[in-house]
GROMACS .gro file of C-alpha atoms in nm:
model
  321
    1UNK     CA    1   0.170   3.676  -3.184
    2UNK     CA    2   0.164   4.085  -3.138
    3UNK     CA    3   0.190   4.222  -2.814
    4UNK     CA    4  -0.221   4.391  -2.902
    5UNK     CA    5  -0.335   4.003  -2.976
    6UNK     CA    6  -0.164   3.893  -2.617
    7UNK     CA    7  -0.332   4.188  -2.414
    8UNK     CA    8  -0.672   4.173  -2.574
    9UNK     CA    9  -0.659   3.756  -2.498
   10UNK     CA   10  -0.620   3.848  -2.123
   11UNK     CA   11  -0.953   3.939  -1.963
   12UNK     CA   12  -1.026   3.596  -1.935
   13UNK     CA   13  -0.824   3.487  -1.593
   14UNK     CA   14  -0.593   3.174  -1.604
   15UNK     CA   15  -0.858   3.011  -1.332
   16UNK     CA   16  -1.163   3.074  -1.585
   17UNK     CA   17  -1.005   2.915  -1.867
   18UNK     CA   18  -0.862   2.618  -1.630
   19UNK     CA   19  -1.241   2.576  -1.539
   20UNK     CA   20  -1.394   2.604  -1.907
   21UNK     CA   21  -1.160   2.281  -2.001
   22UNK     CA   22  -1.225   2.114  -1.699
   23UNK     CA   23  -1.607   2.163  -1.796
   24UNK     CA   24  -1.495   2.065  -2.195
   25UNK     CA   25  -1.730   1.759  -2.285
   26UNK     CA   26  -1.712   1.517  -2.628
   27UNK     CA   27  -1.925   1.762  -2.756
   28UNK     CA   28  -1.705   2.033  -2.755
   29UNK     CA   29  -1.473   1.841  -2.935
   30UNK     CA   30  -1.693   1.776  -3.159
   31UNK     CA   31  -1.814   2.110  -3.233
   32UNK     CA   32  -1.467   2.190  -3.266
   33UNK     CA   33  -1.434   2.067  -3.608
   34UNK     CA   34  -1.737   2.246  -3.747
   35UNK     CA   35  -1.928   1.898  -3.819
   36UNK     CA   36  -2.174   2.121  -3.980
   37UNK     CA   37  -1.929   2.170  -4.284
   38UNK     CA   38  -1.878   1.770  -4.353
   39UNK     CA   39  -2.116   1.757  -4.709
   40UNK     CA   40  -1.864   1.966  -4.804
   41UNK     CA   41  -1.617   1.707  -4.847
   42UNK     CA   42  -1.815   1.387  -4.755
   43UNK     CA   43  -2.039   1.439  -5.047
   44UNK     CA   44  -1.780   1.451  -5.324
   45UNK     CA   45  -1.722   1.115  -5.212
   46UNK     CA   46  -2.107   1.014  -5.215
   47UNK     CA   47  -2.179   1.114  -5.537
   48UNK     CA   48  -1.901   0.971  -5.736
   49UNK     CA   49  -1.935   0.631  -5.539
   50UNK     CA   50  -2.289   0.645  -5.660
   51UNK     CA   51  -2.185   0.761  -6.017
   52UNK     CA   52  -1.925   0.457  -6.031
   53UNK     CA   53  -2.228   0.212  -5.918
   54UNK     CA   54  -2.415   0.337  -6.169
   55UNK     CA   55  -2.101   0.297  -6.419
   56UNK     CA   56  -2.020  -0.045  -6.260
   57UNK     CA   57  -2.325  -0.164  -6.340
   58UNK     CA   58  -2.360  -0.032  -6.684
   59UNK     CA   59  -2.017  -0.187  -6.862
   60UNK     CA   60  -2.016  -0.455  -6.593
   61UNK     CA   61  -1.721  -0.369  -6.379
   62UNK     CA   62  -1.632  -0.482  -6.013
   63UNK     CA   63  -1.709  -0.217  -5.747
   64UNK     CA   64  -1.534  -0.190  -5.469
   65UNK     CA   65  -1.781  -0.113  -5.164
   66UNK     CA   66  -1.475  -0.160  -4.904
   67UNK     CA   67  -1.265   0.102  -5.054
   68UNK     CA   68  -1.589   0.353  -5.115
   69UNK     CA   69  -1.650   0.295  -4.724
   70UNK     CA   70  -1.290   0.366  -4.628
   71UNK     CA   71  -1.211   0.708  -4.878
   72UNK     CA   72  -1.533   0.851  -4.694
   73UNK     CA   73  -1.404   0.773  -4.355
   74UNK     CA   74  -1.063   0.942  -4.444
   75UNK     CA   75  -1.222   1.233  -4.638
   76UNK     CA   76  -1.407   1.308  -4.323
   77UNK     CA   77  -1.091   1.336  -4.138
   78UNK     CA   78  -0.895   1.489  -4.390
   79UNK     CA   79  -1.176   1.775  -4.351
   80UNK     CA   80  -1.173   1.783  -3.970
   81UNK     CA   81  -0.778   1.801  -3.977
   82UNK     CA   82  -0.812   2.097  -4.208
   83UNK     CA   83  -1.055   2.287  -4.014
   84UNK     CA   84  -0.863   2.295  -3.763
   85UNK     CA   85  -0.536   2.378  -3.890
   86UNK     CA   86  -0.727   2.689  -4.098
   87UNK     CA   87  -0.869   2.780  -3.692
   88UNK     CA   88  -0.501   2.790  -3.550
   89UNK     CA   89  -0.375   2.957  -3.828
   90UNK     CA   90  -0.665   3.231  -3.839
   91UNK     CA   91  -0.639   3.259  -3.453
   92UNK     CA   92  -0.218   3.285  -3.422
   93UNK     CA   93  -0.220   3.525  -3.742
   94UNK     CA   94  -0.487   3.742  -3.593
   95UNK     CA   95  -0.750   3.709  -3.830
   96UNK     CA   96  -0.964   3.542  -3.590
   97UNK     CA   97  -1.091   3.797  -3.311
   98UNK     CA   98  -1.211   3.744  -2.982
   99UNK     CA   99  -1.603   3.752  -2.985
  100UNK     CA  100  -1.632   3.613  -3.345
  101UNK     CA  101  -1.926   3.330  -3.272
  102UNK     CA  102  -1.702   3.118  -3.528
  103UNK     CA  103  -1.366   3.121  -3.345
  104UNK     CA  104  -1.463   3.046  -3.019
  105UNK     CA  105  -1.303   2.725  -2.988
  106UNK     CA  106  -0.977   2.913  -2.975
  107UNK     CA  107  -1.097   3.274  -2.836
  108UNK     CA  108  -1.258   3.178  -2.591
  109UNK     CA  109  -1.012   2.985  -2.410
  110UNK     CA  110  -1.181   2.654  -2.407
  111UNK     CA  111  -0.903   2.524  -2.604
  112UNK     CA  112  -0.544   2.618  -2.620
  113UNK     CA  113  -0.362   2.631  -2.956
  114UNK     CA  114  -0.158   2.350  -2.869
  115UNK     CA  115  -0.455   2.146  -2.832
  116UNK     CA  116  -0.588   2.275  -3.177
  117UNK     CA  117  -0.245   2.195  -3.331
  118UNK     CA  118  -0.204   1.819  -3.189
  119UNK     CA  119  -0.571   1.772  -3.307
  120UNK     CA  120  -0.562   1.880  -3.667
  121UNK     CA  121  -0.268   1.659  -3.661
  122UNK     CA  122  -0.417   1.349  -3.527
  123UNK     CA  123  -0.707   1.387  -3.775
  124UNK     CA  124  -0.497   1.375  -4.070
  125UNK     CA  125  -0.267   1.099  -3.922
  126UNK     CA  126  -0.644   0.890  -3.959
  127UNK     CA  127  -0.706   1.034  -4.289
  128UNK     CA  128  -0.324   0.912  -4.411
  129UNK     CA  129  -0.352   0.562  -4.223
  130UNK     CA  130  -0.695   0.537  -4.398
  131UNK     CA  131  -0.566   0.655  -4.728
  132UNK     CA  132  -0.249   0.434  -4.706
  133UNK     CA  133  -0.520   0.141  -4.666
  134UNK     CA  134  -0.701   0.191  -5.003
  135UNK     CA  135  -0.366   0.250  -5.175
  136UNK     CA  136  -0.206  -0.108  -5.050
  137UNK     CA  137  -0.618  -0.192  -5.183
  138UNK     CA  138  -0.586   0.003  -5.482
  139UNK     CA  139  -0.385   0.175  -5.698
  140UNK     CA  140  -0.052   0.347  -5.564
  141UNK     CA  141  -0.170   0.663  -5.810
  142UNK     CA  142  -0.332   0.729  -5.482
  143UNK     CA  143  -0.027   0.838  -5.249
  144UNK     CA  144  -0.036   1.119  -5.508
  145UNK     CA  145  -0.332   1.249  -5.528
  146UNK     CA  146  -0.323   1.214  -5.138
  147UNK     CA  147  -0.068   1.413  -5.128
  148UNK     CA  148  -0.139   1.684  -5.336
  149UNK     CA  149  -0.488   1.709  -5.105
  150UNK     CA  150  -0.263   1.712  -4.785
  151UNK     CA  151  -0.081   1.997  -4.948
  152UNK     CA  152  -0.337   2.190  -5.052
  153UNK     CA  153  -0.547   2.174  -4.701
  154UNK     CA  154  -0.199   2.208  -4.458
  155UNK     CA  155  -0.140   2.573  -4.663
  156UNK     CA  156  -0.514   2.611  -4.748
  157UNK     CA  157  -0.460   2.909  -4.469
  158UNK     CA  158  -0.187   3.096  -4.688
  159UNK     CA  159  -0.394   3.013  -5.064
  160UNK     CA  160  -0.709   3.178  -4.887
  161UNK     CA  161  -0.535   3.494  -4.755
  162UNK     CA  162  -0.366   3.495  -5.133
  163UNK     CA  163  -0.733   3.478  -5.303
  164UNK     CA  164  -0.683   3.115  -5.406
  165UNK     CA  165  -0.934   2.975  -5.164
  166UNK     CA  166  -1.195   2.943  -5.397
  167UNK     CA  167  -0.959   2.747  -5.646
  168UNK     CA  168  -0.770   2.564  -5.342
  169UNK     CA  169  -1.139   2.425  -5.195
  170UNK     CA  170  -1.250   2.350  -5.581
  171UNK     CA  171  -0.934   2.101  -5.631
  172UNK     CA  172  -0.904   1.970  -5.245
  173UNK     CA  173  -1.311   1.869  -5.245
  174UNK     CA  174  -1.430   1.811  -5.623
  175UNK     CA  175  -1.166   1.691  -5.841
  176UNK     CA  176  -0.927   1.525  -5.666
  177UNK     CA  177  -1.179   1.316  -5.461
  178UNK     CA  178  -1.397   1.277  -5.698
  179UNK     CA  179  -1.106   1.153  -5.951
  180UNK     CA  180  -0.976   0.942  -5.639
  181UNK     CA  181  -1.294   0.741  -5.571
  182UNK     CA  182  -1.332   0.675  -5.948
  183UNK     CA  183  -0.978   0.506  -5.915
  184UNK     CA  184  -1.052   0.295  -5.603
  185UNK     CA  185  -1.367   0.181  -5.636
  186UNK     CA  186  -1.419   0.053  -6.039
  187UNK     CA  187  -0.994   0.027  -6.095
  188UNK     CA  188  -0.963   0.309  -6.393
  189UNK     CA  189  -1.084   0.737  -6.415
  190UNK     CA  190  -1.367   0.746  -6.567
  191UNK     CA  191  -1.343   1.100  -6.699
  192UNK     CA  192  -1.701   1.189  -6.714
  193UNK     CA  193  -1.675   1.188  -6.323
  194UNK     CA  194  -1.492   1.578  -6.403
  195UNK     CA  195  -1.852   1.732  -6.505
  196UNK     CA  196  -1.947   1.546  -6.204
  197UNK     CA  197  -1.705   1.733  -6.029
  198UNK     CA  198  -1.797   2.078  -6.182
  199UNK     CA  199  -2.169   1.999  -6.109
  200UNK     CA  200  -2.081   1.976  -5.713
  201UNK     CA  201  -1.767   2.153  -5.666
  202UNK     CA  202  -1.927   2.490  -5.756
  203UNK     CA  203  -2.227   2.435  -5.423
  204UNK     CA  204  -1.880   2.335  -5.166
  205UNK     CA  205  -1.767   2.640  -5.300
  206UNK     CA  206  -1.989   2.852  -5.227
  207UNK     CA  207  -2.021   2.745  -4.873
  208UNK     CA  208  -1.673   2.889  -4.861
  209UNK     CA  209  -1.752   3.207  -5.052
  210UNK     CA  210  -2.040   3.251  -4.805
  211UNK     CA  211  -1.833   3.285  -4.533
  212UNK     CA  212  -1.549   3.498  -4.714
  213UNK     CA  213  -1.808   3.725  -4.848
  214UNK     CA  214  -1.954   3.787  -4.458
  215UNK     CA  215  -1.618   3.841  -4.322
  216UNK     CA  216  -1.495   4.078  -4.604
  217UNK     CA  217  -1.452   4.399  -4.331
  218UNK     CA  218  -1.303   4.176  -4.067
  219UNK     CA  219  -1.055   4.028  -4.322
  220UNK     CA  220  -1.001   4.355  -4.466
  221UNK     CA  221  -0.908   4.500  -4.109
  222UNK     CA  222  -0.648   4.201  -4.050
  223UNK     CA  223  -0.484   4.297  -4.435
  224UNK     CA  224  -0.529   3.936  -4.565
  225UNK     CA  225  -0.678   3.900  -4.909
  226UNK     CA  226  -0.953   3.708  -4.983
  227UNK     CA  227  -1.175   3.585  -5.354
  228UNK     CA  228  -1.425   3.754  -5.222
  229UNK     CA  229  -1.244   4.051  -5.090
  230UNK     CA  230  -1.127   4.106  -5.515
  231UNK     CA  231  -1.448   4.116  -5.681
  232UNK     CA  232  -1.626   4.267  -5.410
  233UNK     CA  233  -1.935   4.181  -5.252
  234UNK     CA  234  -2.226   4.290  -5.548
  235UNK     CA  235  -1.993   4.037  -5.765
  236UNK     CA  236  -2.000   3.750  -5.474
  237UNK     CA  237  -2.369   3.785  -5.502
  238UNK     CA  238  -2.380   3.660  -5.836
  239UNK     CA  239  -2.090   3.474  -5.772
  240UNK     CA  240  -2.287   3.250  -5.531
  241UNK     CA  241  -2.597   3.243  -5.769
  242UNK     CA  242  -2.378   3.096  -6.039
  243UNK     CA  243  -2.225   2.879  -5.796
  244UNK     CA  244  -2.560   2.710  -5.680
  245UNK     CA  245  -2.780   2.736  -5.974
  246UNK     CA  246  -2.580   2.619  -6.248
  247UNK     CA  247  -2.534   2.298  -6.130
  248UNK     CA  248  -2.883   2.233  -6.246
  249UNK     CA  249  -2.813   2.352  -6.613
  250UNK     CA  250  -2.482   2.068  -6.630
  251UNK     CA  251  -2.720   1.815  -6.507
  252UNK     CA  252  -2.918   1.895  -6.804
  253UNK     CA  253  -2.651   1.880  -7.037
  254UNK     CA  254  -2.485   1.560  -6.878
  255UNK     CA  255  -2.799   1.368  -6.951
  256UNK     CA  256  -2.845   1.448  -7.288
  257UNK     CA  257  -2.453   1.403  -7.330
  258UNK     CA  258  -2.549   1.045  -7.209
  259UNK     CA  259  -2.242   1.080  -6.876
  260UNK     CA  260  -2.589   1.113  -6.601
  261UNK     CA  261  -2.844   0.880  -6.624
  262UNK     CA  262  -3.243   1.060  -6.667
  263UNK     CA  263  -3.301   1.019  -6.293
  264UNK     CA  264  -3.025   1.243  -6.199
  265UNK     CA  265  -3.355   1.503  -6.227
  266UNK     CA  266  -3.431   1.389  -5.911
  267UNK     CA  267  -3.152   1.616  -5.793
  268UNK     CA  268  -3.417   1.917  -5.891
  269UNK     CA  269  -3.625   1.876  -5.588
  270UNK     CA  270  -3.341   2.045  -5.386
  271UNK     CA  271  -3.362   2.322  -5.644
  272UNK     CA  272  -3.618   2.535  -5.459
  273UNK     CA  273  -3.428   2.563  -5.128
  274UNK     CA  274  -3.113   2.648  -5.364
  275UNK     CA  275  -3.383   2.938  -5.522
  276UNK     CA  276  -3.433   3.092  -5.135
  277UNK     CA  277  -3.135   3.092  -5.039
  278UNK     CA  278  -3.022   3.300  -5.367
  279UNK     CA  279  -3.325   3.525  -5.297
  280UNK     CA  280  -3.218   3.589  -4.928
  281UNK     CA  281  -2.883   3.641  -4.999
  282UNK     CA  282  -3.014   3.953  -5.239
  283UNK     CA  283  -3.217   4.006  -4.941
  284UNK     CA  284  -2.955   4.040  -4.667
  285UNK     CA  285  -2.715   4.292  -4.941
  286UNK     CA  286  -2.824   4.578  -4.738
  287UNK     CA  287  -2.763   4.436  -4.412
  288UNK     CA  288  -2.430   4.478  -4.225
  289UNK     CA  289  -2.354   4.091  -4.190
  290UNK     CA  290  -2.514   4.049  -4.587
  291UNK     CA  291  -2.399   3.669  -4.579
  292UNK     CA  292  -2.455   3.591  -4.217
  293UNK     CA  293  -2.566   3.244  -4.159
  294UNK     CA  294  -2.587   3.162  -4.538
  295UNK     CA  295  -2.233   2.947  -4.514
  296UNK     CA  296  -2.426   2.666  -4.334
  297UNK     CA  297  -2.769   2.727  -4.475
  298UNK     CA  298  -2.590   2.649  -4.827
  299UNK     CA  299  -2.369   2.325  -4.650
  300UNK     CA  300  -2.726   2.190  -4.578
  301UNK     CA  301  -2.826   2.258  -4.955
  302UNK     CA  302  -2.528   2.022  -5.049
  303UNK     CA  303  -2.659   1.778  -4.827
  304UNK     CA  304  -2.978   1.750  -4.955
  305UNK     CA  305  -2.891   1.839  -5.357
  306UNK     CA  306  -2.590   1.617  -5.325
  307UNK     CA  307  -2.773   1.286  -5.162
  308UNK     CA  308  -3.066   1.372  -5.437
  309UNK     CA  309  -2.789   1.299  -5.719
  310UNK     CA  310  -2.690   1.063  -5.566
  311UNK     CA  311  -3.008   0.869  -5.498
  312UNK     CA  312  -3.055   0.953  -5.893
  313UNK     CA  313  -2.721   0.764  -5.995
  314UNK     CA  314  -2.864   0.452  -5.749
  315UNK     CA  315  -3.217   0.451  -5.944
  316UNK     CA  316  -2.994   0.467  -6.264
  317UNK     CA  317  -2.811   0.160  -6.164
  318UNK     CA  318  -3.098  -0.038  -6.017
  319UNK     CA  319  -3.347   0.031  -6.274
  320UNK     CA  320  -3.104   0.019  -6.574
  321UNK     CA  321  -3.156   0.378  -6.674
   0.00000   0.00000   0.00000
C-alpha cells in the first residue's frame, strides 16, 4: 500500500473505527457481499436446471433435484467469495477510493482487510465443500470445471484490470455453470444448453459493463485497464444494448431451431424494462456518472428476464411443449 493510500485512510481515528465494528450487525455482513448482484450467478444455475427439466422430461431422463439444489447453494457462495476478493483487491491496489458509495465496506473502516480476506475465503471453502458434494454425486468432470471457475474468480481482479473482465465474467457465470448443471442434474452436456448460455451470459455481462463503464475516469486515474475503458464509453452504450436486447432475437431463433420450447416467449414480458433501461442509459450519456445506478437496475432485469425463461422451460415440461 503507498504511503498517499495510508495518509488519506487516516482521518478516521482508531476509536471511530473500533466503534463502527462494535456497532457491525448481520446485516452489514450481508451487505458486504453485494447480495444485490446474486442473479448474476444464481440465475445461470436457474435457467439451465429448468432447461434440463424440460429436457428430462422430453427424452425421459432422471433429474437430479438434489444436485440442482446444491450447485445453486455453492454458486451463491462461489459469487460472494469473489466479491469479496475483487473488494480487497480493488481497495489494497488503490482502485477503490475512500468516499466511493461502492467500497465502503473497506473505506470506511467498518471492516478491516483481514476480515475481507478470511471472508472471501470462507465463502469459497462452502462453495468447494458444496461442489466436492455433487462431484462424489456426480460426475468427477466436475473438480474441473470447478476449478477452472475458482481460477478465473481468485484472479478475476488482474483479468478485469487487463480488459478480460467481460470475457472472465462470460466463462465464470454462463458457460461453465451452465455446462456444469447440465452434467449434474440429467448425467451428460446437453450442448444446446451453450445458446442457453449466450442468451443469459450477455444480460450478467452487462451488469459488469455497467459498472466498468461508470467508473471509466476513476479507473483511468488508478492506470488499470478496463473493456470498457478500450472501446470507450459511446461504444459501451451499444455495447450494453447488444448485451440486453439480443437475447430476445436467440430466443427466437432457439425455438424455431427446436433447442427452447414456444413458451420460452414468456421471457418477452421482461423485454420492456430491458427497453428503459437501454433508453436511460442514452439518457444519462451526457451526465457525469452516465451509468450510475444502471449496474443493479440491469441485475434486477436478470432477475426478472431470467426467472421468465425459466418459468417458460417449466410450462414446456409440464405441458409437453
Amino acid at each position: 500500500m503507498s504511503i498517499e493510500r495510508e495518509v488519506t485512510d487516516l482521518p478516521k481515528s482508531t476509536a471511530a473505527n473500533n466503534r463502527m465494528k462494535e456497532n457491525r450487525t448481520i446485516k452489514d455482513w450481508v451487505l458486504a457481499t453485494r447480495p444485490w448482484s446474486f442473479p448474476a450467478s444464481s440465475m445461470s444455475v436457474v435457467t439451465s436446471a429448468a432447461m434440463m427439466v424440460w429436457v428430462a422430461v422430453s427424452q425421459g431422463l432422471h433429474f437430479d433435484w438434489i444436485n440442482a439444489v446444491l450447485s445453486l447453494i455453492a454458486m451463491v457462495f462461489f459469487q460472494t467469495g469473489g466479491n469479496l476478493a475483487s473488494d480487497y483487491h480493488d481497495y489494497v491496489s488503490g482502485v477503490d477510493k475512500p468516499g466511493e458509495e461502492s467500497v465502503q465496506i473497506l473505506t470506511s473502516g467498518r471492516f478491516t482487510k483481514r476480515e475481507v480476506a478470511i471472508f472471501s475465503a470462507c465463502a469459497f471453502a462452502a462453495a468447494c465443500a458444496i461442489g466436492l458434494v455433487i462431484c462424489f454425486r456426480s460426475s468427477i468432470s466436475i473438480l474441473v470445471i470447478g476449478a477452472v471457475g475458482l481460477l478465473l474468480a481468485v484472479f478475476y481482479y488482474f483479468l478485469k484490470y487487463h480488459a478480460l473482465g467481460d470475457l472472465c465474467i462470460f466463462l465464470e457465470y454462463a458457460i461453465l455453470p451452465m455446462i456444469g448443471t447440465s452434467i449434474v442434474t440429467i448425467g451428460r452436456i446437453w450442448w444446446p444448453v451453450l445458446l442457453l448460455a449466450v442468451v443469459v451470459g450477455p444480460v450478467t455481462v452487462a451488469i459488469l459493463h455497467a459498472n466498468n463503464a461508470r467508473d471509466i475516469p476513476s479507473d483511468r486515474a488508478s492506470g488499470i485497464k478496463t473493456f470498457a475503458m478500450v472501446i470507450g464509453l459511446k461504444a459501451s452504450r451499444w455495447y450494453y444494448h447488444g448485451c440486453v436486447l439480443c437475447p430476445y432475437v436467440l430466443i427466437i431463433l432457439g425455438i424455431i431451431a427446436g433447442f427452447f420450447p414456444w413458451t420460452a416467449l414468456l421471457s418477452f414480458l421482461a423485454l420492456p424494462r430491458a427497453i428503459g433501461i437501454v433508453k436511460d442509459v442514452n439518457k444519462l450519456m451526457s451526465s457525469e456518472l452516465p451509468f450510475s445506478m444502471i449496474d443493479v437496475r440491469t441485475a434486477s432485469l436478470q432477475l426478472l428476464f431470467s426467472l421468465l425463461l425459466a418459468g417458460g422451460f417449466a410450462l414446456g415440461a409440464i405441458f409437453g411443449f
